[in-house]
Amino acid sequence: MARAPTSDGFRLYPGRLDRTAQSALLDAVMRRIPAAPVYQPVMPRSGAPMTVRMTNFGVLGWVSDIEGYRYQPRHPDTGDPWPSIPEPLLELWRDVSGWPQPPEACLVNVYGPGSRLGLHVDADEDARDAPVVSVSLGDTAIFRLGGLARRSPTVSFRLSSGDVVVLGGEARRAFHGIDRVISGSSTLVSGGGRINLTLRRVTR
Ligand code: MD3
Ligand code: FE
């Protein structure tokens, strides 16, 4: 029998943020976008554009370009430092991460109707034992979680606006991705779409 997909270290808090908290967080995100415009990253080597657009908050941000994946202190297009991580997210990290140090990066993933994120592992952080905390805003996503090998069995479920996921333990090293986003499933984001915020500790 194939082993069930990773459950160790995976914690889902459905509706952790109520509508008021979601709106306040979305406002804090949108206020920072002019200083750190959302851009379309490309895949290393191939240069193929990703379908998810991105930006970051925090002292470090995750970027992907023709050269590879890395964390860096400045926006690739503007050359400016990333804006600060919104305070409600720092508070959420203190509440749910169980990690003594604050997050250094908040990756902002912006999904439209055709966006998807293929199965991958998050492995660019030196702080490999620190959890990742994810917050979903806007349209519902179909999320897929696998195991430690690309070929491991997967389970999929919906991530809705206000849901928080903590990825610790074995789940932190598991393959995962977003198959698609259900257009029109939320009214939170004006113009529609989904925004996912992931808080990460990068350095040890
Ligand atoms: C499982 N983001 O940014 S969030 C990513 O919805 C990423 O935008 C997805 O995968 C998104 O790298 C999924 C939930 C999540 C985040 C990090 C994980 C699941 C994870 C790290 C390890 C395992
Ligand atoms: Fe990921």
PDB file of C-alpha atoms in Angstrom, residues 66-190:
ATOM      1  CA  ILE A  66      16.783  33.083 -15.636  1.00  0.00           C
ATOM      2  CA  GLU A  67      19.705  32.640 -13.202  1.00  0.00           C
ATOM      3  CA  GLY A  68      17.840  30.679 -10.548  1.00  0.00           C
ATOM      4  CA  TYR A  69      15.866  30.950  -7.328  1.00  0.00           C
ATOM      5  CA  ARG A  70      17.149  32.992  -4.397  1.00  0.00           C
ATOM      6  CA  TYR A  71      16.292  35.370  -1.569  1.00  0.00           C
ATOM      7  CA  GLN A  72      17.448  38.963  -1.968  1.00  0.00           C
ATOM      8  CA  PRO A  73      16.942  42.236  -0.054  1.00  0.00           C
ATOM      9  CA  ARG A  74      15.707  44.285  -3.043  1.00  0.00           C
ATOM     10  CA  HIS A  75      12.970  44.285  -5.681  1.00  0.00           C
ATOM     11  CA  PRO A  76      14.415  42.979  -8.976  1.00  0.00           C
ATOM     12  CA  ASP A  77      12.841  45.745 -11.096  1.00  0.00           C
ATOM     13  CA  THR A  78      12.929  48.826  -8.863  1.00  0.00           C
ATOM     14  CA  GLY A  79      16.104  47.983  -6.908  1.00  0.00           C
ATOM     15  CA  ASP A  80      14.373  49.202  -3.741  1.00  0.00           C
ATOM     16  CA  PRO A  81      14.205  47.323  -0.421  1.00  0.00           C
ATOM     17  CA  TRP A  82      10.979  45.359   0.007  1.00  0.00           C
ATOM     18  CA  PRO A  83       8.257  47.046   2.126  1.00  0.00           C
ATOM     19  CA  SER A  84       7.775  45.911   5.717  1.00  0.00           C
ATOM     20  CA  ILE A  85       5.728  42.844   6.626  1.00  0.00           C
ATOM     21  CA  PRO A  86       2.266  44.019   7.797  1.00  0.00           C
ATOM     22  CA  GLU A  87       1.923  43.911  11.591  1.00  0.00           C
ATOM     23  CA  PRO A  88      -1.124  41.568  11.606  1.00  0.00           C
ATOM     24  CA  LEU A  89       1.011  38.961   9.818  1.00  0.00           C
ATOM     25  CA  LEU A  90       3.813  39.272  12.391  1.00  0.00           C
ATOM     26  CA  GLU A  91       1.198  38.765  15.084  1.00  0.00           C
ATOM     27  CA  LEU A  92      -0.212  35.727  13.277  1.00  0.00           C
ATOM     28  CA  TRP A  93       3.309  34.267  13.023  1.00  0.00           C
ATOM     29  CA  ARG A  94       3.767  34.709  16.794  1.00  0.00           C
ATOM     30  CA  ASP A  95       0.422  33.014  17.395  1.00  0.00           C
ATOM     31  CA  VAL A  96       0.737  29.961  15.133  1.00  0.00           C
ATOM     32  CA  SER A  97       4.340  29.304  14.063  1.00  0.00           C
ATOM     33  CA  GLY A  98       5.862  28.213  17.368  1.00  0.00           C
ATOM     34  CA  TRP A  99       9.151  29.642  16.056  1.00  0.00           C
ATOM     35  CA  PRO A 100      11.143  32.002  18.314  1.00  0.00           C
ATOM     36  CA  GLN A 101      12.514  34.249  15.554  1.00  0.00           C
ATOM     37  CA  PRO A 102      10.368  36.542  13.388  1.00  0.00           C
ATOM     38  CA  PRO A 103       9.781  35.867   9.690  1.00  0.00           C
ATOM     39  CA  GLU A 104      12.162  37.590   7.274  1.00  0.00           C
ATOM     40  CA  ALA A 105      10.188  37.148   4.079  1.00  0.00           C
ATOM     41  CA  CYS A 106       6.562  37.406   3.079  1.00  0.00           C
ATOM     42  CA  LEU A 107       6.153  36.116  -0.472  1.00  0.00           C
ATOM     43  CA  VAL A 108       3.053  37.528  -2.136  1.00  0.00           C
ATOM     44  CA  ASN A 109       1.640  35.242  -4.848  1.00  0.00           C
ATOM     45  CA  VAL A 110      -1.038  36.787  -7.074  1.00  0.00           C
ATOM     46  CA  TYR A 111      -3.304  34.398  -8.970  1.00  0.00           C
ATOM     47  CA  GLY A 112      -5.630  35.174 -11.875  1.00  0.00           C
ATOM     48  CA  PRO A 113      -8.048  32.875 -13.710  1.00  0.00           C
ATOM     49  CA  GLY A 114      -5.328  30.899 -15.537  1.00  0.00           C
ATOM     50  CA  SER A 115      -2.695  30.820 -12.807  1.00  0.00           C
ATOM     51  CA  ARG A 116      -1.274  27.608 -11.442  1.00  0.00           C
ATOM     52  CA  LEU A 117       1.778  26.606  -9.436  1.00  0.00           C
ATOM     53  CA  GLY A 118       3.292  23.233 -10.339  1.00  0.00           C
ATOM     54  CA  LEU A 119       4.329  20.667  -7.726  1.00  0.00           C
ATOM     55  CA  HIS A 120       7.491  21.862  -5.998  1.00  0.00           C
ATOM     56  CA  VAL A 121       9.394  21.869  -2.713  1.00  0.00           C
ATOM     57  CA  ASP A 122      10.352  25.068  -0.886  1.00  0.00           C
ATOM     58  CA  ALA A 123      14.073  24.545  -0.373  1.00  0.00           C
ATOM     59  CA  ASP A 124      15.749  27.925  -0.769  1.00  0.00           C
ATOM     60  CA  GLU A 125      15.711  28.789   2.927  1.00  0.00           C
ATOM     61  CA  ASP A 126      18.724  28.116   5.176  1.00  0.00           C
ATOM     62  CA  ALA A 127      16.300  27.880   8.106  1.00  0.00           C
ATOM     63  CA  ARG A 128      14.956  24.537   6.922  1.00  0.00           C
ATOM     64  CA  ASP A 129      13.447  23.654  10.292  1.00  0.00           C
ATOM     65  CA  ALA A 130      11.412  26.827  10.576  1.00  0.00           C
ATOM     66  CA  PRO A 131       7.783  26.468   9.525  1.00  0.00           C
ATOM     67  CA  VAL A 132       6.117  28.317   6.677  1.00  0.00           C
ATOM     68  CA  VAL A 133       2.829  30.088   7.455  1.00  0.00           C
ATOM     69  CA  SER A 134       0.394  30.669   4.577  1.00  0.00           C
ATOM     70  CA  VAL A 135      -2.616  33.005   4.442  1.00  0.00           C
ATOM     71  CA  SER A 136      -5.130  32.841   1.580  1.00  0.00           C
ATOM     72  CA  LEU A 137      -7.147  35.888   0.461  1.00  0.00           C
ATOM     73  CA  GLY A 138      -9.782  36.077  -2.272  1.00  0.00           C
ATOM     74  CA  ASP A 139     -10.801  33.303  -4.645  1.00  0.00           C
ATOM     75  CA  THR A 140     -10.634  29.689  -3.492  1.00  0.00           C
ATOM     76  CA  ALA A 141      -7.663  27.620  -4.681  1.00  0.00           C
ATOM     77  CA  ILE A 142      -7.361  23.893  -5.284  1.00  0.00           C
ATOM     78  CA  PHE A 143      -4.220  23.021  -3.317  1.00  0.00           C
ATOM     79  CA  ARG A 144      -2.343  19.722  -3.716  1.00  0.00           C
ATOM     80  CA  LEU A 145      -0.123  18.263  -1.015  1.00  0.00           C
ATOM     81  CA  GLY A 146       2.120  15.268  -1.642  1.00  0.00           C
ATOM     82  CA  GLY A 147       4.963  13.601   0.139  1.00  0.00           C
ATOM     83  CA  LEU A 148       8.723  13.811   0.228  1.00  0.00           C
ATOM     84  CA  ALA A 149       9.125  12.395  -3.298  1.00  0.00           C
ATOM     85  CA  ARG A 150       7.687  13.911  -6.462  1.00  0.00           C
ATOM     86  CA  ARG A 151       5.932  10.611  -7.199  1.00  0.00           C
ATOM     87  CA  SER A 152       4.372  10.278  -3.728  1.00  0.00           C
ATOM     88  CA  PRO A 153       0.577  10.147  -3.619  1.00  0.00           C
ATOM     89  CA  THR A 154      -1.142  13.506  -3.241  1.00  0.00           C
ATOM     90  CA  VAL A 155      -4.312  14.832  -1.660  1.00  0.00           C
ATOM     91  CA  SER A 156      -6.065  17.980  -2.769  1.00  0.00           C
ATOM     92  CA  PHE A 157      -8.358  20.330  -0.967  1.00  0.00           C
ATOM     93  CA  ARG A 158      -9.633  23.869  -1.151  1.00  0.00           C
ATOM     94  CA  LEU A 159      -7.906  26.870   0.369  1.00  0.00           C
ATOM     95  CA  SER A 160     -10.474  29.639   0.908  1.00  0.00           C
ATOM     96  CA  SER A 161     -10.158  33.284   1.857  1.00  0.00           C
ATOM     97  CA  GLY A 162      -9.120  33.604   5.490  1.00  0.00           C
ATOM     98  CA  ASP A 163      -7.648  30.116   5.731  1.00  0.00           C
ATOM     99  CA  VAL A 164      -4.252  29.795   7.389  1.00  0.00           C
ATOM    100  CA  VAL A 165      -1.890  26.837   6.887  1.00  0.00           C
ATOM    101  CA  VAL A 166       1.175  26.091   9.002  1.00  0.00           C
ATOM    102  CA  LEU A 167       3.761  23.850   7.365  1.00  0.00           C
ATOM    103  CA  GLY A 168       6.155  22.435   9.873  1.00  0.00           C
ATOM    104  CA  GLY A 169       7.842  19.118  10.487  1.00  0.00           C
ATOM    105  CA  GLU A 170       7.794  16.757   7.532  1.00  0.00           C
ATOM    106  CA  ALA A 171       5.186  18.833   5.689  1.00  0.00           C
ATOM    107  CA  ARG A 172       7.751  21.610   5.376  1.00  0.00           C
ATOM    108  CA  ARG A 173       9.708  19.362   2.983  1.00  0.00           C
ATOM    109  CA  ALA A 174       6.719  17.989   1.080  1.00  0.00           C
ATOM    110  CA  PHE A 175       5.837  18.545  -2.579  1.00  0.00           C
ATOM    111  CA  HIS A 176       2.873  20.855  -3.046  1.00  0.00           C
ATOM    112  CA  GLY A 177       1.250  23.109  -5.632  1.00  0.00           C
ATOM    113  CA  ILE A 178      -1.854  24.966  -6.735  1.00  0.00           C
ATOM    114  CA  ASP A 179      -3.833  23.249  -9.504  1.00  0.00           C
ATOM    115  CA  ARG A 180      -6.196  26.124 -10.158  1.00  0.00           C
ATOM    116  CA  VAL A 181      -8.197  28.988  -8.719  1.00  0.00           C
ATOM    117  CA  ILE A 182     -11.997  29.114  -8.823  1.00  0.00           C
ATOM    118  CA  SER A 183     -12.908  32.458 -10.415  1.00  0.00           C
ATOM    119  CA  GLY A 184     -15.738  34.332  -8.764  1.00  0.00           C
ATOM    120  CA  SER A 185     -15.664  32.297  -5.548  1.00  0.00           C
ATOM    121  CA  SER A 186     -14.892  35.340  -3.367  1.00  0.00           C
ATOM    122  CA  THR A 187     -15.737  39.033  -3.452  1.00  0.00           C
ATOM    123  CA  LEU A 188     -12.810  40.103  -1.244  1.00  0.00           C
ATOM    124  CA  VAL A 189     -10.342  41.147  -3.931  1.00  0.00           C
ATOM    125  CA  SER A 190     -11.738  43.839  -6.224  1.00  0.00           C
TER     126      SER A 190
END
